[in-house]
């Protein structure tokens, strides 16, 4: 691919640009082209696909709502962005939030009034920087629709649109609402988001619900339904340890079979607060033998103050082990908790690092649930019992060694014999 270089001139001067072969070669066939142009700021608006290879359009039932995401691609500039729509069908309005400089997407909620006529239009999707120094930048929709796809879904023939197809449709037999959460979801925590459906008389099918999008670090289930003949359900939400703290606009969409097709609507735009974890836990390693007991110590430090007491429950124990099911209580003060663990003889020896603690803090009457880990439990086989050593056999008394016989006297030589006799004679005198 062709290369490029961005250059910022430090002063008003005359500058030269040079191009050459990497090997410093040259010849009649070494042809180059250089283009020099000022860097331009640009902004492009896109409607992200919700179904792959299908361009996003907008259908809003009368007296109801629908939502979609809008994406902005900034080039050679940065800053907050306002998103607006022009040319929507009469009776249709929109609600959105300012797109921060560090974000590229925002949710937009569209509402059709009960008096709106069933109609459609091609609407402008416009992005404008909040900062007035970028007032010359205006972003508009650039949306590719693949009309013919080839092998491996290659774009063979398509259409580039600069406007969004929007329509007001017939009334839907149902609508949905988010029950606004009163408490935040904490990092390393979870929350149940309650959604309530309003059904017209006689409409009973199940309604599939899901989050329009997940804030950074938040996960949600995409397979939740409000059961047939029921009017509410809960979407499980989870937050990882790096979830972005702050207040986030959220929308839930719901779809159901109506006649020969599916109708989709959206909830109101609610707010989900993400906070840091209220506490931190430090687990100490624990060990025990089959058929015995172990103790797991957990040290608690407070990060965010809360009223009253919080409950701490030990979870994730391996099979055939158990602890007291009653949760322990903590306050804002540092604490050291000790969980007794019973290990049955049927447990499997090994090292288990699956132990976690569920911490539930109550705020504004709602639980703020944390799941913090991980603790470690080592299950050992008991040592074999010691075998008494056999008594040492008494040693037999040693047999006395007979005295060695005196060696026989050495016979005297013929020279020593006269000397001995002379010595005896001298002793007698």
Short mmCIF file of C-alpha atoms in Angstrom, two decimals:
data_model
loop_
_atom_site.label_atom_id
_atom_site.label_comp_id
_atom_site.label_asym_id
_atom_site.label_seq_id
_atom_site.Cartn_x
_atom_site.Cartn_y
_atom_site.Cartn_z
CA UNK A 1 0.00 0.00 0.00
CA UNK A 2 1.05 3.56 -0.55
CA UNK A 3 2.80 5.14 2.39
CA UNK A 4 2.22 8.54 3.90
CA UNK A 5 3.86 10.96 6.29
CA UNK A 6 2.22 13.54 8.54
CA UNK A 7 4.38 16.61 9.09
CA UNK A 8 3.79 19.66 11.26
CA UNK A 9 5.86 22.63 10.08
CA UNK A 10 7.53 24.39 13.02
CA UNK A 11 7.72 27.72 11.17
CA UNK A 12 6.98 29.45 7.90
CA UNK A 13 9.80 28.21 5.69
CA UNK A 14 10.46 26.46 2.41
CA UNK A 15 10.51 22.66 2.82
CA UNK A 16 11.48 19.86 0.48
CA UNK A 17 10.10 16.32 0.23
CA UNK A 18 12.31 13.53 -1.12
CA UNK A 19 11.36 10.02 -2.20
CA UNK A 20 13.77 7.24 -3.13
CA UNK A 21 14.11 3.48 -3.41
CA UNK A 22 15.08 1.69 -0.20
CA UNK A 23 18.16 0.22 -1.91
CA UNK A 24 19.10 3.62 -3.31
CA UNK A 25 18.60 2.23 -6.81
CA UNK A 26 17.32 4.21 -9.77
CA UNK A 27 16.47 3.99 -13.43
CA UNK A 28 13.92 4.84 -16.09
CA UNK A 29 11.35 2.46 -14.56
CA UNK A 30 11.61 3.92 -11.04
CA UNK A 31 8.62 6.23 -11.15
CA UNK A 32 7.12 7.90 -8.07
CA UNK A 33 4.28 10.27 -7.34
CA UNK A 34 4.09 12.60 -4.37
CA UNK A 35 0.94 14.36 -3.26
CA UNK A 36 1.08 17.12 -0.67
CA UNK A 37 -2.07 18.42 0.98
CA UNK A 38 -3.08 20.00 4.30
CA UNK A 39 -4.48 17.62 6.89
CA UNK A 40 -8.28 17.85 7.03
CA UNK A 41 -10.51 17.08 9.95
CA UNK A 42 -13.41 14.81 9.18
CA UNK A 43 -16.36 13.14 10.85
CA UNK A 44 -18.47 10.23 9.58
CA UNK A 45 -21.66 8.86 11.15
CA UNK A 46 -22.55 5.16 10.94
CA UNK A 47 -25.45 3.03 12.16
CA UNK A 48 -23.85 -0.21 13.47
CA UNK A 49 -25.42 -3.43 12.21
CA UNK A 50 -27.47 -5.34 14.75
CA UNK A 51 -27.75 -8.29 12.38
CA UNK A 52 -24.64 -9.01 10.35
CA UNK A 53 -24.79 -7.92 6.69
CA UNK A 54 -28.15 -6.18 7.22
CA UNK A 55 -28.12 -2.38 7.26
CA UNK A 56 -29.86 -0.76 10.21
CA UNK A 57 -33.22 0.90 9.65
CA UNK A 58 -35.71 2.38 12.10
CA UNK A 59 -39.34 1.39 12.71
CA UNK A 60 -41.22 2.94 15.63
CA UNK A 61 -44.77 1.82 16.47
CA UNK A 62 -47.27 4.57 17.22
CA UNK A 63 -47.44 5.50 20.93
CA UNK A 64 -44.27 3.49 21.52
CA UNK A 65 -40.50 3.63 21.37
CA UNK A 66 -37.55 2.10 19.54
CA UNK A 67 -33.80 2.63 19.96
CA UNK A 68 -30.57 2.17 18.04
CA UNK A 69 -26.86 2.93 18.40
CA UNK A 70 -25.07 5.67 16.46
CA UNK A 71 -21.35 5.44 15.75
CA UNK A 72 -19.03 8.38 14.99
CA UNK A 73 -15.61 8.15 13.32
CA UNK A 74 -13.42 11.17 14.07
CA UNK A 75 -10.30 11.86 12.02
CA UNK A 76 -7.55 14.35 12.92
CA UNK A 77 -9.46 15.85 15.83
CA UNK A 78 -11.00 14.88 19.14
CA UNK A 79 -13.74 16.14 21.42
CA UNK A 80 -17.29 15.72 22.60
CA UNK A 81 -19.97 15.32 19.97
CA UNK A 82 -23.68 16.09 19.66
CA UNK A 83 -25.83 13.76 17.55
CA UNK A 84 -29.06 14.98 15.94
CA UNK A 85 -31.60 13.86 13.32
CA UNK A 86 -33.35 15.92 10.71
CA UNK A 87 -36.26 14.92 8.52
CA UNK A 88 -37.80 12.30 10.79
CA UNK A 89 -41.43 11.38 10.10
CA UNK A 90 -43.91 13.80 11.59
CA UNK A 91 -44.75 12.91 15.18
CA UNK A 92 -41.42 11.17 15.81
CA UNK A 93 -38.89 12.61 18.29
CA UNK A 94 -35.50 11.45 19.58
CA UNK A 95 -33.54 11.49 22.85
CA UNK A 96 -29.81 10.96 23.19
CA UNK A 97 -26.77 12.05 25.21
CA UNK A 98 -23.58 13.86 24.35
CA UNK A 99 -20.94 11.49 22.97
CA UNK A 100 -17.78 11.93 25.12
CA UNK A 101 -14.42 12.37 23.42
CA UNK A 102 -13.33 8.90 24.55
CA UNK A 103 -16.40 7.15 23.15
CA UNK A 104 -17.46 6.34 19.58
CA UNK A 105 -21.07 5.22 20.14
CA UNK A 106 -24.16 6.47 21.96
CA UNK A 107 -27.69 5.13 22.27
CA UNK A 108 -30.56 7.08 20.72
CA UNK A 109 -34.19 6.61 21.76
CA UNK A 110 -36.98 7.41 19.28
CA UNK A 111 -40.59 7.97 20.31
CA UNK A 112 -43.67 8.13 18.08
CA UNK A 113 -46.65 10.00 19.44
CA UNK A 114 -50.11 8.39 19.49
CA UNK A 115 -51.28 10.95 16.92
CA UNK A 116 -48.41 10.23 14.48
CA UNK A 117 -49.51 9.01 11.08
CA UNK A 118 -48.14 5.81 9.62
CA UNK A 119 -45.46 7.18 7.31
CA UNK A 120 -41.78 6.97 6.40
CA UNK A 121 -38.93 9.27 5.46
CA UNK A 122 -35.20 9.40 4.75
CA UNK A 123 -33.69 11.23 7.73
CA UNK A 124 -30.35 12.98 8.09
CA UNK A 125 -27.99 11.68 10.80
CA UNK A 126 -25.80 14.62 11.80
CA UNK A 127 -22.87 14.92 14.17
CA UNK A 128 -21.49 18.26 15.34
CA UNK A 129 -18.60 18.91 17.77
CA UNK A 130 -19.52 20.56 21.05
CA UNK A 131 -16.39 22.75 20.93
CA UNK A 132 -17.07 25.80 18.77
CA UNK A 133 -13.51 25.85 17.45
CA UNK A 134 -14.50 22.80 15.37
CA UNK A 135 -17.68 24.42 14.10
CA UNK A 136 -16.60 23.78 10.51
CA UNK A 137 -16.85 20.00 11.04
CA UNK A 138 -20.18 18.38 10.26
CA UNK A 139 -20.56 14.61 10.09
CA UNK A 140 -23.25 12.89 8.06
CA UNK A 141 -24.37 9.32 7.58
CA UNK A 142 -22.33 7.01 5.40
CA UNK A 143 -23.96 3.60 5.31
CA UNK A 144 -23.10 0.73 2.99
CA UNK A 145 -25.80 -1.75 2.06
CA UNK A 146 -24.66 -4.95 0.36
CA UNK A 147 -27.25 -5.88 -2.25
CA UNK A 148 -25.29 -8.80 -3.73
CA UNK A 149 -22.88 -10.86 -1.65
CA UNK A 150 -20.41 -13.22 -3.26
CA UNK A 151 -18.32 -16.06 -1.94
CA UNK A 152 -17.21 -15.56 1.68
CA UNK A 153 -19.78 -12.75 1.91
CA UNK A 154 -17.73 -10.46 -0.28
CA UNK A 155 -19.41 -7.21 -1.29
CA UNK A 156 -20.10 -7.67 -5.02
CA UNK A 157 -22.63 -4.90 -5.54
CA UNK A 158 -24.26 -2.50 -3.12
CA UNK A 159 -25.49 0.95 -2.31
CA UNK A 160 -24.00 3.82 -0.26
CA UNK A 161 -26.67 5.77 1.59
CA UNK A 162 -26.33 9.20 3.19
CA UNK A 163 -29.70 9.10 4.97
CA UNK A 164 -31.47 6.73 7.37
CA UNK A 165 -34.71 5.00 6.51
CA UNK A 166 -37.21 5.76 9.30
CA UNK A 167 -40.90 4.92 9.63
CA UNK A 168 -43.84 5.20 12.00
CA UNK A 169 -45.72 1.89 12.04
CA UNK A 170 -49.00 0.60 13.41
CA UNK A 171 -49.43 0.36 17.17
CA UNK A 172 -47.79 -2.53 18.98
CA UNK A 173 -49.85 -4.70 21.35
CA UNK A 174 -47.18 -4.37 24.05
CA UNK A 175 -44.62 -1.98 25.51
CA UNK A 176 -41.83 -2.41 28.05
CA UNK A 177 -40.39 -0.34 30.93
CA UNK A 178 -37.20 -0.57 32.99
CA UNK A 179 -37.68 -0.34 36.73
CA UNK A 180 -35.09 2.34 37.50
CA UNK A 181 -32.37 0.87 39.76
CA UNK A 182 -31.91 2.73 43.05
CA UNK A 183 -28.48 1.28 43.82
CA UNK A 184 -25.35 0.89 41.69
CA UNK A 185 -23.75 -2.20 40.29
CA UNK A 186 -20.28 -2.54 41.82
CA UNK A 187 -17.11 -3.77 40.22
CA UNK A 188 -16.82 -7.56 40.66
CA UNK A 189 -20.52 -7.54 41.34
CA UNK A 190 -23.88 -8.41 39.81
CA UNK A 191 -27.35 -7.00 39.60
CA UNK A 192 -30.81 -7.97 38.43
CA UNK A 193 -32.37 -5.40 36.08
CA UNK A 194 -36.14 -5.62 36.29
CA UNK A 195 -38.20 -5.09 33.12
CA UNK A 196 -41.99 -4.80 33.13
CA UNK A 197 -44.25 -5.34 30.11
CA UNK A 198 -47.59 -3.67 29.48
CA UNK A 199 -49.83 -5.85 27.30
CA UNK A 200 -52.97 -5.01 25.48
CA UNK A 201 -55.93 -7.17 26.34
CA UNK A 202 -55.67 -10.58 24.71
CA UNK A 203 -51.94 -10.36 23.89
CA UNK A 204 -50.16 -13.21 25.69
CA UNK A 205 -46.99 -14.37 23.77
CA UNK A 206 -43.55 -14.35 25.36
CA UNK A 207 -41.48 -11.19 24.89
CA UNK A 208 -37.73 -11.56 24.35
CA UNK A 209 -35.78 -8.77 26.07
CA UNK A 210 -32.14 -7.74 25.91
CA UNK A 211 -29.89 -4.75 26.51
CA UNK A 212 -29.47 -2.43 23.52
CA UNK A 213 -25.78 -2.22 24.47
CA UNK A 214 -23.59 -2.91 27.49
CA UNK A 215 -21.59 -0.14 29.18
CA UNK A 216 -17.82 -0.82 29.32
CA UNK A 217 -17.07 -3.72 31.66
CA UNK A 218 -20.73 -4.78 31.97
CA UNK A 219 -22.05 -8.12 30.73
CA UNK A 220 -25.68 -9.08 30.29
CA UNK A 221 -27.67 -12.14 29.29
CA UNK A 222 -29.16 -12.04 25.81
CA UNK A 223 -31.54 -14.95 26.28
CA UNK A 224 -34.09 -13.60 28.75
CA UNK A 225 -37.81 -13.54 28.00
CA UNK A 226 -40.87 -12.31 29.78
CA UNK A 227 -42.85 -15.57 29.82
CA UNK A 228 -46.21 -15.85 28.16
CA UNK A 229 -49.01 -14.50 30.34
CA UNK A 230 -46.38 -12.88 32.63
CA UNK A 231 -45.58 -9.20 32.86
CA UNK A 232 -42.05 -8.97 34.19
CA UNK A 233 -38.60 -10.55 34.10
CA UNK A 234 -35.06 -9.74 35.24
CA UNK A 235 -31.92 -9.42 33.11
CA UNK A 236 -28.77 -10.55 35.00
CA UNK A 237 -25.97 -8.00 34.80
CA UNK A 238 -22.35 -8.54 35.83
CA UNK A 239 -19.46 -6.09 36.23
CA UNK A 240 -15.80 -7.02 35.87
CA UNK A 241 -12.97 -5.51 37.90
CA UNK A 242 -12.31 -2.73 35.38
CA UNK A 243 -15.88 -1.63 34.64
CA UNK A 244 -15.95 2.11 33.90
CA UNK A 245 -17.23 3.97 36.94
CA UNK A 246 -19.99 6.51 36.28
CA UNK A 247 -23.63 6.89 35.29
CA UNK A 248 -24.57 5.25 32.00
CA UNK A 249 -27.77 5.57 29.93
CA UNK A 250 -29.28 2.16 29.24
CA UNK A 251 -32.14 0.94 27.06
CA UNK A 252 -33.77 -2.50 26.83
CA UNK A 253 -35.40 -3.74 23.63
CA UNK A 254 -38.22 -6.26 23.48
CA UNK A 255 -39.54 -8.29 20.56
CA UNK A 256 -42.49 -10.62 20.18
CA UNK A 257 -44.40 -12.45 17.47
CA UNK A 258 -47.32 -10.36 16.29
CA UNK A 259 -49.35 -11.87 13.48
CA UNK A 260 -47.01 -13.12 10.77
CA UNK A 261 -43.93 -11.22 11.91
CA UNK A 262 -42.02 -9.87 14.87
CA UNK A 263 -42.49 -6.43 16.36
CA UNK A 264 -39.72 -4.75 18.32
CA UNK A 265 -40.00 -1.91 20.81
CA UNK A 266 -37.74 -0.24 23.35
CA UNK A 267 -37.98 0.83 26.97
CA UNK A 268 -37.42 4.34 28.23
CA UNK A 269 -33.82 5.53 28.67
CA UNK A 270 -32.90 4.63 32.25
CA UNK A 271 -29.64 5.15 34.14
CA UNK A 272 -27.24 2.52 35.43
CA UNK A 273 -24.69 3.63 38.03
CA UNK A 274 -21.37 1.75 38.16
CA UNK A 275 -19.30 2.07 41.33
CA UNK A 276 -16.08 0.70 42.70
CA UNK A 277 -16.22 -2.39 44.93
CA UNK A 278 -17.44 -1.54 48.44
CA UNK A 279 -14.89 -3.88 50.05
CA UNK A 280 -11.70 -5.77 49.28
CA UNK A 281 -11.01 -9.29 50.53
CA UNK A 282 -7.66 -10.96 51.18
CA UNK A 283 -7.82 -14.77 51.41
CA UNK A 284 -5.34 -16.82 53.41
CA UNK A 285 -4.53 -20.34 52.25
CA UNK A 286 -6.28 -23.17 54.07
CA UNK A 287 -5.62 -26.90 54.35
CA UNK A 288 -7.26 -29.92 55.97
CA UNK A 289 -7.35 -33.71 55.88
CA UNK A 290 -10.09 -36.05 54.70
CA UNK A 291 -12.60 -36.54 57.49
CA UNK A 292 -11.25 -33.49 59.31
CA UNK A 293 -11.72 -29.75 59.61
CA UNK A 294 -10.11 -26.70 58.03
CA UNK A 295 -10.38 -22.99 58.59
CA UNK A 296 -10.32 -20.26 55.94
CA UNK A 297 -9.35 -16.79 57.11
CA UNK A 298 -10.55 -13.78 55.08
CA UNK A 299 -9.39 -10.24 55.85
CA UNK A 300 -11.87 -7.48 54.97
CA UNK A 301 -11.02 -3.86 54.15
CA UNK A 302 -13.65 -1.19 53.43
CA UNK A 303 -13.43 1.02 50.30
CA UNK A 304 -16.86 2.69 50.19
CA UNK A 305 -18.83 3.44 53.33
CA UNK A 306 -22.27 1.87 53.69
CA UNK A 307 -25.01 1.92 56.28
CA UNK A 308 -25.73 -0.97 58.60
CA UNK A 309 -24.19 -4.40 58.12
CA UNK A 310 -23.21 -6.38 55.05
CA UNK A 311 -23.43 -10.15 54.70
CA UNK A 312 -20.50 -12.35 53.63
CA UNK A 313 -21.08 -15.92 52.44
CA UNK A 314 -18.40 -18.43 51.42
CA UNK A 315 -19.09 -20.12 48.08
CA UNK A 316 -17.25 -22.35 45.61
CA UNK A 317 -16.32 -25.16 48.00
CA UNK A 318 -15.41 -28.48 46.34
CA UNK A 319 -17.71 -31.50 46.50
CA UNK A 320 -18.14 -33.19 49.86
CA UNK A 321 -17.00 -30.14 51.80
CA UNK A 322 -19.23 -27.64 53.56
CA UNK A 323 -19.31 -24.63 55.83
CA UNK A 324 -21.87 -22.88 57.98
CA UNK A 325 -24.59 -21.68 55.56
CA UNK A 326 -25.37 -18.63 57.72
CA UNK A 327 -23.63 -15.51 56.34
CA UNK A 328 -21.21 -13.56 58.52
CA UNK A 329 -21.79 -9.88 59.23
CA UNK A 330 -19.37 -7.00 58.61
CA UNK A 331 -19.50 -3.24 59.01
CA UNK A 332 -17.32 -0.41 57.73
CA UNK A 333 -14.59 -1.45 60.15
CA UNK A 334 -11.75 -3.77 59.04
CA UNK A 335 -12.46 -7.36 60.01
CA UNK A 336 -10.95 -10.83 59.89
CA UNK A 337 -13.48 -13.59 59.20
CA UNK A 338 -12.81 -17.28 59.81
CA UNK A 339 -14.97 -19.82 57.96
CA UNK A 340 -14.93 -23.38 59.40
CA UNK A 341 -14.87 -26.01 56.65
CA UNK A 342 -15.92 -29.63 57.17
CA UNK A 343 -14.18 -32.13 54.87
CA UNK A 344 -15.95 -35.46 54.45
CA UNK A 345 -13.95 -38.66 53.94
CA UNK A 346 -15.46 -38.91 50.42
CA UNK A 347 -13.87 -35.62 49.30
CA UNK A 348 -11.23 -35.75 46.62
CA UNK A 349 -7.71 -34.77 47.67
CA UNK A 350 -6.21 -31.82 45.78
CA UNK A 351 -5.77 -28.07 45.69
CA UNK A 352 -8.95 -26.07 44.99
CA UNK A 353 -8.72 -22.40 44.01
CA UNK A 354 -12.42 -21.85 43.36
CA UNK A 355 -13.41 -20.36 46.72
CA UNK A 356 -15.12 -16.95 46.55
CA UNK A 357 -17.08 -14.77 48.91
CA UNK A 358 -20.41 -13.19 48.10
CA UNK A 359 -20.72 -9.83 49.82
CA UNK A 360 -24.17 -8.23 49.88
CA UNK A 361 -24.49 -4.57 50.85
CA UNK A 362 -27.99 -3.10 51.11
CA UNK A 363 -28.37 0.42 49.72
CA UNK A 364 -31.69 2.24 49.34
CA UNK A 365 -33.47 -1.04 49.99
CA UNK A 366 -31.70 -2.84 47.11
CA UNK A 367 -28.86 -5.35 47.33
CA UNK A 368 -25.42 -4.46 45.96
CA UNK A 369 -23.90 -7.89 45.38
CA UNK A 370 -20.16 -8.58 45.04
CA UNK A 371 -18.52 -11.88 44.15
CA UNK A 372 -14.88 -11.63 45.17
CA UNK A 373 -12.23 -14.36 45.06
CA UNK A 374 -10.25 -16.43 44.97
CA UNK A 375 -9.46 -18.47 48.04
CA UNK A 376 -7.50 -21.71 48.16
CA UNK A 377 -8.28 -24.96 50.00
CA UNK A 378 -5.90 -27.93 50.03
CA UNK A 379 -7.42 -31.33 50.86
CA UNK A 380 -4.86 -33.90 52.01
CA UNK A 381 -4.95 -37.62 52.64
CA UNK A 382 -4.34 -38.45 56.29
CA UNK A 383 -0.84 -39.71 57.06
CA UNK A 384 -0.71 -43.50 57.69
CA UNK A 385 -0.68 -44.44 61.43
CA UNK A 386 2.70 -45.03 63.03
CA UNK A 387 3.57 -48.75 63.56
CA UNK A 388 5.18 -49.64 66.95
CA UNK A 389 8.78 -50.69 66.43
CA UNK A 390 9.51 -54.35 67.48
CA UNK A 391 11.45 -54.85 70.73
CA UNK A 392 15.12 -55.44 70.20
CA UNK A 393 16.15 -59.08 70.89
CA UNK A 394 18.46 -59.52 73.93
CA UNK A 395 21.98 -60.12 72.86
CA UNK A 396 23.61 -63.40 74.13
CA UNK A 397 26.35 -62.93 76.64
CA UNK A 398 29.71 -63.12 74.98
CA UNK A 399 31.65 -66.31 75.54
CA UNK A 400 34.81 -65.49 77.54
CA UNK A 401 37.87 -65.75 75.48
CA UNK A 402 40.26 -68.35 76.93
CA UNK A 403 43.51 -66.98 78.16
CA UNK A 404 46.19 -67.25 75.62
CA UNK A 405 48.79 -69.93 76.37
CA UNK A 406 52.19 -68.67 77.29
CA UNK A 407 54.63 -69.14 74.53
CA UNK A 408 57.27 -71.80 75.13
CA UNK A 409 60.63 -70.58 76.45
CA UNK A 410 63.15 -69.93 73.81
CA UNK A 411 66.05 -72.35 74.01
CA UNK A 412 69.38 -70.73 74.97
CA UNK A 413 72.23 -70.71 72.54
CA UNK A 414 75.55 -72.28 73.46
CA UNK A 415 77.02 -68.83 74.09
CA UNK A 416 74.10 -67.72 76.40
CA UNK A 417 74.16 -70.88 78.53
CA UNK A 418 77.62 -70.25 80.25
CA UNK A 419 76.55 -66.60 80.88
CA UNK A 420 73.31 -67.69 82.64
CA UNK A 421 75.13 -70.15 84.87
CA UNK A 422 77.65 -67.47 85.81
CA UNK A 423 74.79 -65.10 86.78
CA UNK A 424 73.15 -67.70 89.06
CA UNK A 425 76.51 -68.40 90.76
CA UNK A 426 77.02 -64.71 91.47
CA UNK A 427 73.55 -64.42 93.09
CA UNK A 428 74.39 -67.31 95.50
CA UNK A 429 77.56 -65.63 96.67
#
